[in-house]
mmCIF file of C-alpha atoms in Angstrom:
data_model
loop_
_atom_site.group_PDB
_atom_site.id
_atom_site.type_symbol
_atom_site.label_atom_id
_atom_site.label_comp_id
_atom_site.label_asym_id
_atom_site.label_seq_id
_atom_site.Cartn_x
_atom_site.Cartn_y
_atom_site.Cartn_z
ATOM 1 C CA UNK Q 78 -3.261 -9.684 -21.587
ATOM 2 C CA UNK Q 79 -1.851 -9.324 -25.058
ATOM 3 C CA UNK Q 80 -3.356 -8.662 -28.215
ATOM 4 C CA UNK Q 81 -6.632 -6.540 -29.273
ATOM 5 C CA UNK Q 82 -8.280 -5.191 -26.293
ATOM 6 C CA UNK Q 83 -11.672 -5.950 -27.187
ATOM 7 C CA UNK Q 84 -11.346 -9.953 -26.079
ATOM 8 C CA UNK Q 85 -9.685 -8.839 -22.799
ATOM 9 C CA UNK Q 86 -12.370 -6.447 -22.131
ATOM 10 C CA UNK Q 87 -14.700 -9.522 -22.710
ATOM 11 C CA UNK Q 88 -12.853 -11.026 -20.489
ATOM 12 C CA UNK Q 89 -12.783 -8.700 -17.529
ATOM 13 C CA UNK Q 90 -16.251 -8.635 -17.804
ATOM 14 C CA UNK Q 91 -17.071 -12.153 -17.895
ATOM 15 C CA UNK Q 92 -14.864 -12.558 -14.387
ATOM 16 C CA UNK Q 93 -16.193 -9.361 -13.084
ATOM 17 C CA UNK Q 94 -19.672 -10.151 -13.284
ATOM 18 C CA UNK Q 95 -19.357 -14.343 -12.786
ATOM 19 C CA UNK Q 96 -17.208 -12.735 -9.450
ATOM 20 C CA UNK Q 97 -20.424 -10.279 -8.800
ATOM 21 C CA UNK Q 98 -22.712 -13.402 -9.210
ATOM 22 C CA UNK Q 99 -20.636 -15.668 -6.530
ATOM 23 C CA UNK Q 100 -20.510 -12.644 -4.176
ATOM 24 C CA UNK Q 101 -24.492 -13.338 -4.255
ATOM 25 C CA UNK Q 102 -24.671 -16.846 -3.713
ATOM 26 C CA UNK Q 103 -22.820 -15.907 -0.385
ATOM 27 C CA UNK Q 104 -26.091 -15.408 0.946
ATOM 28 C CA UNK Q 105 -27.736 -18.321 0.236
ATOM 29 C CA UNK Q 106 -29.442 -20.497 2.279
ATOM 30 C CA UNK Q 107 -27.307 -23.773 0.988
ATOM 31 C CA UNK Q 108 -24.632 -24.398 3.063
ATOM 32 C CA UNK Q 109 -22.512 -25.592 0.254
ATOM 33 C CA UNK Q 110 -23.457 -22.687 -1.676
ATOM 34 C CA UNK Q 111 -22.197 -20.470 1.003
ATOM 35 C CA UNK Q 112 -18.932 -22.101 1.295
ATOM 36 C CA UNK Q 113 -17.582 -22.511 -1.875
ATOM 37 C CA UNK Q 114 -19.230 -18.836 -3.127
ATOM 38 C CA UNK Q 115 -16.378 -16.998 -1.405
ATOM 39 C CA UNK Q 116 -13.369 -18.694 -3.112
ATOM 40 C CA UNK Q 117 -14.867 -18.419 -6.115
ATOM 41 C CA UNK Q 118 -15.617 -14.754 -6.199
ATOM 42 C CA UNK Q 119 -11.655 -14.375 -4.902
ATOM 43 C CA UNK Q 120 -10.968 -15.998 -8.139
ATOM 44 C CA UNK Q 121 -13.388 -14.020 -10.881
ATOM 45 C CA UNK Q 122 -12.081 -10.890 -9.543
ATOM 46 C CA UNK Q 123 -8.605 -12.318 -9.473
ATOM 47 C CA UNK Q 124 -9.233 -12.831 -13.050
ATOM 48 C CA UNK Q 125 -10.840 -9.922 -14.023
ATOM 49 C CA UNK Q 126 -7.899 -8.349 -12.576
ATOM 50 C CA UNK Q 127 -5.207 -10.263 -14.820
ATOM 51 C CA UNK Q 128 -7.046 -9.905 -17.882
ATOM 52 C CA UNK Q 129 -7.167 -5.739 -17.922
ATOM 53 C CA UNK Q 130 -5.487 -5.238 -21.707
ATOM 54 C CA UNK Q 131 -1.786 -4.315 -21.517
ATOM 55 C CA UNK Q 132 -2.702 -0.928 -23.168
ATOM 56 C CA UNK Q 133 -4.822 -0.034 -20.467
ATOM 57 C CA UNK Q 134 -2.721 -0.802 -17.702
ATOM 58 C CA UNK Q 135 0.365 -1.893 -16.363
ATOM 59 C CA UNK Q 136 0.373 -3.162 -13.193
ATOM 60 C CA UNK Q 137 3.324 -2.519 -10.811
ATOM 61 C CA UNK Q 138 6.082 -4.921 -10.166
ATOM 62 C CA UNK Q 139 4.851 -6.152 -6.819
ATOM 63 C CA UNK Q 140 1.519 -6.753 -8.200
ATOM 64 C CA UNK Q 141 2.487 -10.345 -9.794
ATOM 65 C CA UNK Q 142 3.934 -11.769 -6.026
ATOM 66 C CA UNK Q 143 1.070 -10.062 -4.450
ATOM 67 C CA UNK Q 144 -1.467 -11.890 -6.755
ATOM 68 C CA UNK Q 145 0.703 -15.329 -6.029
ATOM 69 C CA UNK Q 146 0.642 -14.783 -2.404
ATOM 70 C CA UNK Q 147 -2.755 -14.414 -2.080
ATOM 71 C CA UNK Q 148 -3.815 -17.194 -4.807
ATOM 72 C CA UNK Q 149 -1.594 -19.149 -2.266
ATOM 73 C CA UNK Q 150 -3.411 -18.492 0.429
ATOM 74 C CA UNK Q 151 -6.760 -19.186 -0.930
ATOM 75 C CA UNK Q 152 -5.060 -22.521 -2.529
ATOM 76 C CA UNK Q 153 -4.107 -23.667 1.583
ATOM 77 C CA UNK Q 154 -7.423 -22.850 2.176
ATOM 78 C CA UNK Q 155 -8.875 -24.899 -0.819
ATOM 79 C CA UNK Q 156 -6.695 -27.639 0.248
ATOM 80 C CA UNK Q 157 -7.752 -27.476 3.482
ATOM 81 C CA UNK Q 158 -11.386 -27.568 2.660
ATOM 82 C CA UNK Q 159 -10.874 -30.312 0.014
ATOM 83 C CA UNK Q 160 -9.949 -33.089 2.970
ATOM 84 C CA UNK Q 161 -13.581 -33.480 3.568
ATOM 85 C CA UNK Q 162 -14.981 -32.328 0.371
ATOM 86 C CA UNK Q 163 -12.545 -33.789 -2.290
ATOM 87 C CA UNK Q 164 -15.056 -32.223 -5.193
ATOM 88 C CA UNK Q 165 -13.358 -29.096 -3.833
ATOM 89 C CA UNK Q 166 -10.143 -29.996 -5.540
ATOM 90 C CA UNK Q 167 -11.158 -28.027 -8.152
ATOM 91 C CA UNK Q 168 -10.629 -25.088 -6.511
ATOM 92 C CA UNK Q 169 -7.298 -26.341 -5.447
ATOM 93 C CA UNK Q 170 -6.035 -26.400 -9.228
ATOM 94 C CA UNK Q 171 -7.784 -23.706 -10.095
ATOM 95 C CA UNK Q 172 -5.560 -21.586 -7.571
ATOM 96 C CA UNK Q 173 -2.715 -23.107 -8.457
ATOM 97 C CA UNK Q 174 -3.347 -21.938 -12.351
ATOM 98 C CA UNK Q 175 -3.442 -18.489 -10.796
ATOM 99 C CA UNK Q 176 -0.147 -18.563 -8.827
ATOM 100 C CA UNK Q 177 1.221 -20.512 -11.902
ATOM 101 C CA UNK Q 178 -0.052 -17.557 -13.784
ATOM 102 C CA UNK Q 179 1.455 -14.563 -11.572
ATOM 103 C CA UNK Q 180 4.697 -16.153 -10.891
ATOM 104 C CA UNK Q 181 5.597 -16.560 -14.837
ATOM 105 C CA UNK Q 182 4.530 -12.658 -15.415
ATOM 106 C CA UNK Q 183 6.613 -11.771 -12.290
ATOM 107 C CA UNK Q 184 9.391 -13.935 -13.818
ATOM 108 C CA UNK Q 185 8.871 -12.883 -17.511
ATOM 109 C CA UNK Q 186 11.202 -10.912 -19.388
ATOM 110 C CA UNK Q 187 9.837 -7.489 -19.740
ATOM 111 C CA UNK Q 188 7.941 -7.654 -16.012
ATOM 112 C CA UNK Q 189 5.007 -5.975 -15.092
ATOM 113 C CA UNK Q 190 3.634 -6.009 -18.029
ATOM 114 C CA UNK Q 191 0.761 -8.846 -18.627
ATOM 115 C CA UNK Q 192 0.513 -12.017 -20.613
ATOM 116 C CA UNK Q 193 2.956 -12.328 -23.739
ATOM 117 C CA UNK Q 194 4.029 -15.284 -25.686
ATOM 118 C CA UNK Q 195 6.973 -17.493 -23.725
ATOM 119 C CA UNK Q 196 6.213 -16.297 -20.713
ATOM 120 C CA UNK Q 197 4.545 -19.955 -18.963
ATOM 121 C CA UNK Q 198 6.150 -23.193 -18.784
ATOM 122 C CA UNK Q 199 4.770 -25.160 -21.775
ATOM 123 C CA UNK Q 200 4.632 -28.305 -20.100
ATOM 124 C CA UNK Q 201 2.507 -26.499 -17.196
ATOM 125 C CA UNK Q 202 0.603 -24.465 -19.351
ATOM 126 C CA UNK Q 203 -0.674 -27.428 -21.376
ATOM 127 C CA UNK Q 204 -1.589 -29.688 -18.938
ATOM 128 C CA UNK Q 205 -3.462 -26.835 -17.154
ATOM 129 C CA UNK Q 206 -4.753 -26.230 -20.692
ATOM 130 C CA UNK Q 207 -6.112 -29.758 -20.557
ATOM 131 C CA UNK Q 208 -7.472 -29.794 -17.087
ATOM 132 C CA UNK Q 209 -9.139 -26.712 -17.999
ATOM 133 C CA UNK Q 210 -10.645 -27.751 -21.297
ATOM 134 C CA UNK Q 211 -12.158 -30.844 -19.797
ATOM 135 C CA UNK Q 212 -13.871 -29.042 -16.941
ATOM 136 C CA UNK Q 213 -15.262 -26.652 -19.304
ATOM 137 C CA UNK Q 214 -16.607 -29.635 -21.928
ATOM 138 C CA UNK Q 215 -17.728 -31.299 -18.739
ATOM 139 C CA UNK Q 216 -19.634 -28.616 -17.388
ATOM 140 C CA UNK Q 217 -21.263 -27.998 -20.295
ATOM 141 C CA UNK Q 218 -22.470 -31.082 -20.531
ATOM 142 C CA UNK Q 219 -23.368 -31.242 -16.831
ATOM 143 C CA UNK Q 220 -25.677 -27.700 -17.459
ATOM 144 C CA UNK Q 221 -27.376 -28.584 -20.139
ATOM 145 C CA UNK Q 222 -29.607 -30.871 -18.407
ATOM 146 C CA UNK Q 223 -30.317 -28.687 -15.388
ATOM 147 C CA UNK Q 224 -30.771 -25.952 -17.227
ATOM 148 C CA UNK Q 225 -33.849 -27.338 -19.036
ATOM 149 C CA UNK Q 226 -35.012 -28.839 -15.899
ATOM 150 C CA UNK Q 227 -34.848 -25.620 -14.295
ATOM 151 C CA UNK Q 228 -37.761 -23.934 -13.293
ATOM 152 C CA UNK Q 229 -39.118 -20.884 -10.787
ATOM 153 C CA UNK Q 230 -38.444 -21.451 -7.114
ATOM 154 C CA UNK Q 231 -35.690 -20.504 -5.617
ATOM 155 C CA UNK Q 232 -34.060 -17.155 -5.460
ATOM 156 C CA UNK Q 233 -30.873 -15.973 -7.233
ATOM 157 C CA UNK Q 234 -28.254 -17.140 -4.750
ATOM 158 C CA UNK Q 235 -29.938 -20.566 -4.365
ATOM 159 C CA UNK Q 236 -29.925 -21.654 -8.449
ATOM 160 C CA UNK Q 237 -27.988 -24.616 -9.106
ATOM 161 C CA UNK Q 238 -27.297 -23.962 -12.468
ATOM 162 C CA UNK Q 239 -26.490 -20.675 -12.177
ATOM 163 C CA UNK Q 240 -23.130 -21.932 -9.888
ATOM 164 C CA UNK Q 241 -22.646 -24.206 -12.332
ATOM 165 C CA UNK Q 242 -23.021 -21.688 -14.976
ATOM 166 C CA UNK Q 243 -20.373 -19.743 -13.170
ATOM 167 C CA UNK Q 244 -18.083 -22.330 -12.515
ATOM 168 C CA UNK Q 245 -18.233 -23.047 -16.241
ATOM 169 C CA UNK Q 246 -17.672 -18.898 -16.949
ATOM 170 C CA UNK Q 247 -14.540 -18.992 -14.492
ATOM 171 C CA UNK Q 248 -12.883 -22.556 -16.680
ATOM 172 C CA UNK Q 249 -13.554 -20.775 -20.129
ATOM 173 C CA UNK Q 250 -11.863 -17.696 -18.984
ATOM 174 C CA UNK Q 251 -8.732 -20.114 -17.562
ATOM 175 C CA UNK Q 252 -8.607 -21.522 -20.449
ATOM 176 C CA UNK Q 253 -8.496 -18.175 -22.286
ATOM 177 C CA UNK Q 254 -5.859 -16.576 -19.699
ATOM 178 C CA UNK Q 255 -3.755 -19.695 -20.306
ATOM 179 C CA UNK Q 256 -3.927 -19.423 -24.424
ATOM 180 C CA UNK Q 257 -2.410 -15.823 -23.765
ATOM 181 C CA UNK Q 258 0.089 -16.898 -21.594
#
């Protein structure tokens, strides 16, 4: 990412540890929980990854494909998953942000290095902008009320709010990623 380093640190941390936090609820004993915690630990480290401050690293040339080819994947997978689950869309667009994402740095002028102005479509970026923003205000929304009906019980992996939380970690940093593209 561009600009001062603190924010992208911020940022690397937020997907690093929201990442951490799905890599948890991989062992809960929802279902659900279970199935979508995977994908969306691929995509907070995925982010965390992007977001590492220009200044501190450049990443080779391959890296961009590499990151498209895998967000690909794990979009054919989402896709996949969504024909039976169509809340799982979501994670459909949400992987196709990332490819978006990695295919205009491979295709920027100035290649490997990471976000910098001009470098996105701007009728993409925007309406991912708007996707994004939405999710966020509606998850927000959507947490407050669980998160004051929350109480003890269940253990970290099995905490509604918490995924929800994360979910709502992983949109703010999208929309963050996609300000600095």
């Amino acid at each position: 990412m561009h600009g001062p380093a603190s924010p992208g640190w911020l940022l690397v941390a937020l997907c690093a540890v929201t990442g951490a936090y799905c890599l948890v609820r991989m062992r809960s004993v929802v279902a659900e929980q279970r199935r979508s915690a995977g994908g969306e630990a691929l995509m907070g480290f995925g982010m965390a990854a992007m977001a590492v401050p220009a200044t501190v690293y450049t990443p080779p040339s391959w890296a961009w494909p590499l990151y498209a080819a895998v967000f690909g994947a794990a979009g054919l997978h989402a896709l996949w998953v969504a024909r039976g689950r169509p809340h799982h869309l979501h994670h459909v667009v949400g992987t196709a942000a990332m490819v978006y994402m990695a295919a205009a740095m491979a295709l920027s002028p100035g290649a490997p290095h990471h976000a910098h102005g001009g470098a996105g479509i701007p009728l993409v970026t925007g309406a991912l902008l708007l996707y994004f923003t939405g999710y966020v205000l509606l998850a927000g929304v959507r947490l407050a009320p669980v998160a004051a009906a929350a109480g003890g019980g269940p253990g970290w992996s099995d905490r509604p709010e918490l995924a929800l939380a994360c979910r709502l970690s992983m949109g703010i940093g999208m929309v963050a990623m996609l300000l600095a593209l």
